[in-house]
């Protein structure tokens, strides 16, 4: 069943709309480091305002654990939102109330009070069955905002009709976070390229030494099983940039010596991975190739960002860190789609659905 769209709402003119957005933006010293998630909600807000609605927006910010914490006040978000659109009310951080994560009906009552319609544009939080996400669609005529709808369209397209060859590049620190999505993607992709901290558990599963690199030893067997049935689809680094015990930076092979710590893919691997990307019909990239915040370990992620920018195929970047990387390397506007979802995009690819989407499809105004 399709998601109810803005056009499926009763006439919004003169009505009050509760908008759930994902304004969970990276903050540093109280300043917004990246406002993508705020800008991305603007088309939906404008559509609602153009149709005569009054918008009250709500979002979580950070993980304040159910009580007010000035560090996670919505004030900086409110300030940025006011610069982008006028006349939107923004409720204080939803997670200051323990009822948000607990999906407490009493919080849902308070949120929908005085509201006529509900619009969910919070793709980045659609994997959370929290009060503001799954509650209002049971009470109010509801719709997906433009951003949520487009995210689902693009990521759903990767599952249903990717132009081949379909290459996925995964990185980031933890392999345990990604085992599920790897399992799900292996049946769909032609190539699964793995870099970042998570590659060492795969390399260990192949019998390589990993030195002091990140290793999830309790996941080695899972990685070995995946390598076994992946039928040669999994591509791992053949060289690694590592930090020696005396803190010199050197490129080593796929075996990292004792006491050394692998922190980026090597130049040979960066070239191989880039070739996979430029040869693809569709590329999905989630997770950096190394510790790119440190210039000494940024080359792999930089090379991949540039390969994504140059690739003739359809390119999708998902996840906060890789989205930050394409911006840092100045290529974000050369990417086909930069998802606002990290965990949400991976869970959507793993399960093909999310609690927030399911809730919208069950709303009373949803049609087949
Ligand atoms: C995110 O940034 O991944 C979303 O906003 C969800 O936040 P959460 O992981 O704290 O639930
Ligand atoms: Mg997250």
Coordinates of C-alpha atoms and ligand atoms in Angstrom, one line a residue:
X1 CA 0.0 0.0 0.0
X2 CA 1.2 3.5 -0.9
X3 CA 2.1 6.2 1.7
X4 CA -0.6 8.9 1.9
X5 CA 0.8 12.0 0.3
X6 CA 0.1 15.7 1.0
X7 CA -2.5 15.7 -1.7
X8 CA -4.4 12.9 0.2
X9 CA -5.0 15.2 3.2
X10 CA -8.4 17.0 3.6
X11 CA -8.1 20.6 2.4
X12 CA -5.4 22.1 4.6
X13 CA -6.7 25.6 4.2
X14 CA -7.2 27.2 7.6
X15 CA -6.2 24.1 9.5
X16 CA -3.4 23.4 12.0
X17 CA -0.8 20.9 11.0
X18 CA 1.5 19.0 13.3
X19 CA 4.7 18.4 11.4
X20 CA 7.2 15.8 12.7
X21 CA 10.6 16.7 11.2
X22 CA 14.0 15.2 11.9
X23 CA 15.9 18.3 13.0
X24 CA 18.5 16.2 14.8
X25 CA 21.4 18.2 13.4
X26 CA 25.1 18.0 14.4
X27 CA 25.8 20.7 16.9
X28 CA 29.2 22.0 18.1
X29 CA 29.4 24.5 20.9
X30 CA 25.7 25.3 20.4
X31 CA 26.1 26.0 16.7
X32 CA 24.7 23.9 13.8
X33 CA 27.5 22.2 11.9
X34 CA 25.2 21.1 9.0
X35 CA 21.7 22.3 8.4
X36 CA 20.8 19.8 5.6
X37 CA 18.0 18.3 7.7
X38 CA 16.4 21.7 8.3
X39 CA 16.7 22.8 4.7
X40 CA 15.3 19.4 3.6
X41 CA 12.0 20.1 5.4
X42 CA 11.4 23.4 3.8
X43 CA 9.5 22.2 0.6
X44 CA 6.9 20.5 2.8
X45 CA 6.5 23.5 5.1
X46 CA 6.1 25.7 2.1
X47 CA 3.5 23.4 0.5
X48 CA 1.5 23.5 3.7
X49 CA 1.8 27.2 4.1
X50 CA 0.9 27.8 0.4
X51 CA -2.2 25.7 1.0
X52 CA -3.2 27.9 3.9
X53 CA -2.2 25.8 6.9
X54 CA -0.5 26.8 10.1
X55 CA 2.5 24.6 10.9
X56 CA 3.6 23.5 14.3
X57 CA 6.9 21.5 13.9
X58 CA 8.4 19.1 16.4
X59 CA 11.6 17.0 16.5
X60 CA 14.0 15.3 18.7
X61 CA 17.6 16.6 19.0
X62 CA 20.4 14.4 20.4
X63 CA 19.7 11.9 23.1
X64 CA 18.8 13.8 26.3
X65 CA 17.3 10.7 27.9
X66 CA 13.8 11.9 28.9
X67 CA 14.6 15.1 30.7
X68 CA 15.4 18.7 29.8
X69 CA 19.0 19.4 29.1
X70 CA 20.0 22.9 27.9
X71 CA 22.7 21.3 25.7
X72 CA 19.9 19.9 23.5
X73 CA 17.6 22.9 23.4
X74 CA 15.9 23.5 20.0
X75 CA 16.9 27.2 20.2
X76 CA 19.6 27.0 17.5
X77 CA 17.3 25.0 15.2
X78 CA 14.5 27.5 15.8
X79 CA 16.8 30.3 14.8
X80 CA 17.9 28.6 11.6
X81 CA 14.3 27.6 10.7
X82 CA 13.2 31.2 11.2
X83 CA 15.7 32.3 8.6
X84 CA 14.4 29.8 6.1
X85 CA 10.6 30.0 6.6
X86 CA 8.4 32.4 8.5
X87 CA 5.6 31.7 10.9
X88 CA 6.4 28.1 11.9
X89 CA 6.0 27.2 15.6
X90 CA 8.6 24.7 16.9
X91 CA 8.0 22.7 20.0
X92 CA 10.8 22.1 22.4
X93 CA 12.9 18.9 22.1
X94 CA 10.5 15.9 22.1
X95 CA 13.0 13.7 24.0
X96 CA 12.9 16.1 27.0
X97 CA 9.8 14.0 27.7
X98 CA 10.3 10.3 28.5
X99 CA 7.0 9.7 26.8
X100 CA 8.5 10.2 23.4
X101 CA 10.8 7.2 23.3
X102 CA 8.3 5.1 25.4
X103 CA 5.5 5.9 22.9
X104 CA 3.3 7.1 25.7
X105 CA -0.3 7.8 24.6
X106 CA -0.4 10.8 27.1
X107 CA 2.3 12.5 25.1
X108 CA 0.5 11.7 21.8
X109 CA -2.7 13.4 23.4
X110 CA -0.7 16.5 24.1
X111 CA 0.9 16.6 20.7
X112 CA -2.3 16.3 18.7
X113 CA -4.4 18.6 20.9
X114 CA -5.6 21.5 18.8
X115 CA -4.2 20.0 15.6
X116 CA -6.2 19.0 12.6
X117 CA -3.7 17.2 10.4
X118 CA -0.4 15.4 10.8
X119 CA 2.5 15.3 8.4
X120 CA 5.6 13.2 8.9
X121 CA 8.7 14.4 7.1
X122 CA 11.1 12.8 9.6
X123 CA 12.7 10.1 7.4
X124 CA 15.8 10.0 9.6
X125 CA 13.7 9.0 12.6
X126 CA 11.2 6.7 10.8
X127 CA 12.9 3.6 12.2
X128 CA 11.9 4.8 15.7
X129 CA 8.5 3.7 17.0
X130 CA 8.3 6.8 19.1
X131 CA 5.2 8.7 20.3
X132 CA 5.5 11.6 17.8
X133 CA 6.0 9.2 14.9
X134 CA 3.6 6.3 15.3
X135 CA 1.0 8.0 17.6
X136 CA -0.5 10.9 15.6
X137 CA -1.4 8.9 12.5
X138 CA -3.9 7.0 14.7
X139 CA -5.6 10.2 15.6
X140 CA -5.4 12.6 12.7
X141 CA -5.6 12.5 8.9
X142 CA -2.0 12.0 8.0
X143 CA 0.5 12.2 5.2
X144 CA 4.1 11.8 4.3
X145 CA 5.9 15.1 3.6
X146 CA 7.9 15.6 0.4
X147 CA 11.2 14.6 1.9
X148 CA 10.0 11.4 3.5
X149 CA 8.2 10.5 0.3
X150 CA 11.3 11.1 -1.9
X151 CA 13.6 9.2 0.5
X152 CA 11.3 6.2 0.3
X153 CA 11.0 6.5 -3.5
X154 CA 14.8 6.7 -4.0
X155 CA 15.8 4.0 -1.5
X156 CA 12.8 1.8 -2.5
X157 CA 14.1 2.2 -6.1
X158 CA 17.5 0.7 -5.0
X159 CA 15.6 -2.3 -3.7
X160 CA 13.2 -2.7 -6.6
X161 CA 14.8 -1.5 -9.8
X162 CA 18.5 -0.6 -9.5
X163 CA 20.3 -0.1 -12.8
X164 CA 23.0 -2.8 -12.9
X165 CA 25.6 -3.3 -12.0
X166 CA 24.5 -2.3 -8.5
X167 CA 27.5 -1.6 -6.2
X168 CA 27.2 -0.9 -2.5
X169 CA 30.1 0.5 -0.6
X170 CA 30.0 0.2 3.2
X171 CA 32.3 1.6 5.8
X172 CA 32.2 3.0 9.3
X173 CA 33.5 1.6 12.5
X174 CA 31.2 -1.2 13.5
X175 CA 30.4 -4.3 11.5
X176 CA 27.9 -5.4 14.1
X177 CA 25.6 -2.5 13.1
X178 CA 25.7 -3.6 9.5
X179 CA 25.5 -7.4 9.4
X180 CA 21.7 -7.3 8.9
X181 CA 21.9 -4.9 6.0
X182 CA 24.8 -6.8 4.4
X183 CA 22.7 -10.0 4.6
X184 CA 19.8 -8.3 2.9
X185 CA 21.8 -6.5 0.3
X186 CA 23.9 -9.5 -0.8
X187 CA 21.0 -10.9 -2.7
X188 CA 20.5 -7.7 -4.6
X189 CA 23.9 -6.2 -5.3
X190 CA 26.5 -7.2 -7.8
X191 CA 29.4 -6.0 -5.6
X192 CA 29.7 -5.2 -2.0
X193 CA 32.8 -3.1 -1.3
X194 CA 33.9 -2.9 2.3
X195 CA 36.2 -0.4 3.9
X196 CA 36.4 1.6 7.1
X197 CA 36.9 0.1 10.6
X198 CA 34.5 -2.7 9.8
X199 CA 36.7 -4.2 7.1
X200 CA 39.1 -5.6 9.7
X201 CA 36.7 -8.1 11.0
X202 CA 36.2 -9.3 7.5
X203 CA 40.0 -9.4 6.9
X204 CA 40.4 -11.4 10.1
X205 CA 37.8 -13.8 8.8
X206 CA 39.9 -14.3 5.8
X207 CA 42.9 -15.1 8.0
X208 CA 44.7 -11.8 7.8
X209 CA 46.4 -10.3 10.8
X210 CA 44.8 -7.0 11.8
X211 CA 47.3 -5.7 14.5
X212 CA 45.6 -3.2 16.8
X213 CA 43.0 -2.2 14.3
X214 CA 39.3 -2.3 15.2
X215 CA 38.2 -5.9 15.5
X216 CA 34.9 -7.3 16.7
X217 CA 36.2 -10.8 17.5
X218 CA 32.7 -12.1 18.3
X219 CA 31.6 -11.2 14.7
X220 CA 34.5 -13.0 12.9
X221 CA 32.3 -16.1 12.4
X222 CA 29.4 -14.0 11.0
X223 CA 31.8 -12.3 8.5
X224 CA 33.2 -15.7 7.5
X225 CA 29.7 -17.0 6.8
X226 CA 28.9 -13.9 4.7
X227 CA 32.1 -14.3 2.7
X228 CA 31.2 -17.9 2.2
X229 CA 27.8 -17.3 0.6
X230 CA 28.6 -14.0 -1.1
X231 CA 29.9 -15.8 -4.1
X232 CA 32.9 -13.5 -4.6
X233 CA 30.7 -10.3 -4.5
X234 CA 32.5 -8.9 -1.4
X235 CA 35.5 -6.7 -2.2
X236 CA 37.9 -6.0 0.6
X237 CA 41.0 -3.7 0.8
X238 CA 44.3 -5.1 -0.4
X239 CA 46.3 -2.3 1.3
X240 CA 45.8 -0.3 4.5
X241 CA 47.2 3.0 5.9
X242 CA 48.3 2.2 9.4
X243 CA 49.8 4.0 12.4
X244 CA 52.9 2.2 13.7
X245 CA 53.8 1.8 17.4
X246 CA 56.2 4.7 17.1
X247 CA 53.3 6.7 15.5
X248 CA 54.5 6.9 11.9
X249 CA 52.0 6.5 9.2
X250 CA 52.6 3.9 6.5
X251 CA 50.9 1.9 3.9
X252 CA 50.9 -1.8 4.6
X253 CA 49.3 -4.8 2.7
X254 CA 46.2 -6.6 3.8
X255 CA 48.0 -7.8 6.9
X256 CA 48.5 -5.2 9.6
X257 CA 51.6 -5.9 11.7
X258 CA 51.4 -6.5 15.5
X259 CA 51.1 -3.2 17.3
X260 CA 50.0 -1.3 14.2
X261 CA 46.6 0.2 13.8
X262 CA 44.8 0.4 10.4
X263 CA 43.0 3.7 10.0
X264 CA 42.3 4.1 6.3
X265 CA 42.3 2.0 3.1
X266 CA 45.5 2.3 1.1
X267 CA 46.0 3.9 -2.3
X268 CA 45.7 0.7 -4.2
X269 CA 42.4 -0.1 -2.5
X270 CA 41.1 3.4 -3.1
X271 CA 41.8 3.1 -6.8
X272 CA 40.1 -0.4 -6.9
X273 CA 37.1 0.9 -5.0
X274 CA 36.9 4.0 -7.2
X275 CA 36.8 1.7 -10.3
X276 CA 33.9 -0.3 -8.8
X277 CA 32.1 3.0 -8.3
X278 CA 32.7 4.5 -11.7
X279 CA 31.8 1.2 -13.4
X280 CA 28.4 0.9 -11.6
X281 CA 24.9 1.6 -12.9
X282 CA 23.8 2.3 -9.3
X283 CA 26.0 3.0 -6.3
X284 CA 25.0 3.2 -2.7
X285 CA 27.6 4.5 -0.2
X286 CA 27.2 4.4 3.5
X287 CA 30.1 4.9 6.0
X288 CA 33.6 6.5 5.6
X289 CA 36.6 4.5 4.5
X290 CA 38.8 5.7 7.3
X291 CA 39.2 8.2 10.1
X292 CA 38.7 11.0 7.6
X293 CA 38.5 13.8 10.3
X294 CA 42.3 13.3 10.5
X295 CA 44.0 14.4 7.3
X296 CA 46.5 11.6 7.5
X297 CA 43.6 9.1 7.2
X298 CA 41.3 11.0 4.8
X299 CA 42.7 9.9 1.4
X300 CA 40.5 6.8 1.1
X301 CA 37.3 8.6 1.9
X302 CA 38.3 11.5 -0.3
X303 CA 39.0 9.2 -3.2
X304 CA 35.6 7.5 -2.8
X305 CA 33.8 10.9 -2.6
X306 CA 35.4 12.0 -5.8
X307 CA 34.6 8.7 -7.5
X308 CA 31.0 9.1 -6.4
X309 CA 31.0 12.6 -7.9
X310 CA 32.5 11.4 -11.2
X311 CA 30.4 8.2 -11.5
X312 CA 28.1 8.1 -14.5
X313 CA 25.6 5.9 -12.7
X314 CA 23.0 6.9 -10.2
X315 CA 24.7 7.6 -6.9
X316 CA 23.2 7.6 -3.4
X317 CA 24.9 8.5 -0.1
X318 CA 23.4 7.6 3.2
X319 CA 24.4 8.1 6.8
X320 CA 25.6 11.1 8.7
X321 CA 29.3 10.5 8.3
X322 CA 29.4 9.8 4.6
X323 CA 27.0 12.7 4.0
X324 CA 29.4 14.9 6.0
X325 CA 32.3 13.5 3.9
X326 CA 30.8 14.4 0.5
X327 CA 30.3 17.9 1.9
X328 CA 33.8 18.2 3.4
X329 CA 35.2 17.2 0.0
X330 CA 32.9 19.6 -1.8
X331 CA 31.1 17.1 -4.0
X332 CA 27.6 16.9 -2.3
X333 CA 25.9 18.6 -5.2
X334 CA 27.3 16.0 -7.6
X335 CA 25.7 13.1 -5.8
X336 CA 22.3 11.8 -7.1
X337 CA 20.7 11.7 -3.7
X338 CA 22.2 12.4 -0.3
X339 CA 19.9 10.7 2.2
X340 CA 19.0 12.5 5.5
X341 CA 18.7 9.1 7.1
X342 CA 21.6 7.1 8.7
X343 CA 20.1 4.3 10.7
X344 CA 16.8 4.8 9.0
X345 CA 18.2 4.3 5.5
X346 CA 20.0 1.1 6.5
X347 CA 17.0 -0.3 8.3
X348 CA 14.8 0.6 5.3
X349 CA 17.2 -1.3 3.0
X350 CA 17.3 -4.2 5.4
X351 CA 13.6 -4.6 6.1
X352 CA 12.0 -2.8 3.2
X353 CA 9.7 -0.9 5.7
X354 CA 9.9 1.2 8.8
X355 CA 7.6 1.8 11.8
X356 CA 7.0 5.4 10.7
X357 CA 5.9 4.4 7.2
X358 CA 3.7 1.6 8.5
X359 CA 1.9 4.1 10.8
X360 CA 1.2 6.4 7.9
X361 CA -0.2 3.7 5.7
X362 CA -2.6 2.8 8.6
X363 CA -3.9 6.3 8.9
X364 CA -7.6 6.7 8.3
X365 CA -7.2 8.8 5.2
X366 CA -4.7 6.4 3.5
X367 CA -6.0 4.9 0.2
X368 CA -4.7 1.9 -1.8
Ligands
LIG1 C1 19.6 10.0 13.5 O1 20.3 11.0 13.6 O2 20.0 8.9 13.1 C2 18.1 10.2 13.7 O3 17.8 11.5 14.0 C3 17.6 9.3 14.8 O4 18.3 9.6 16.0 P1 18.5 8.5 17.1 O5 19.5 7.5 16.5 O6 19.1 9.2 18.3 O7 17.2 7.8 17.3
LIG2 MG1 21.5 7.4 14.6

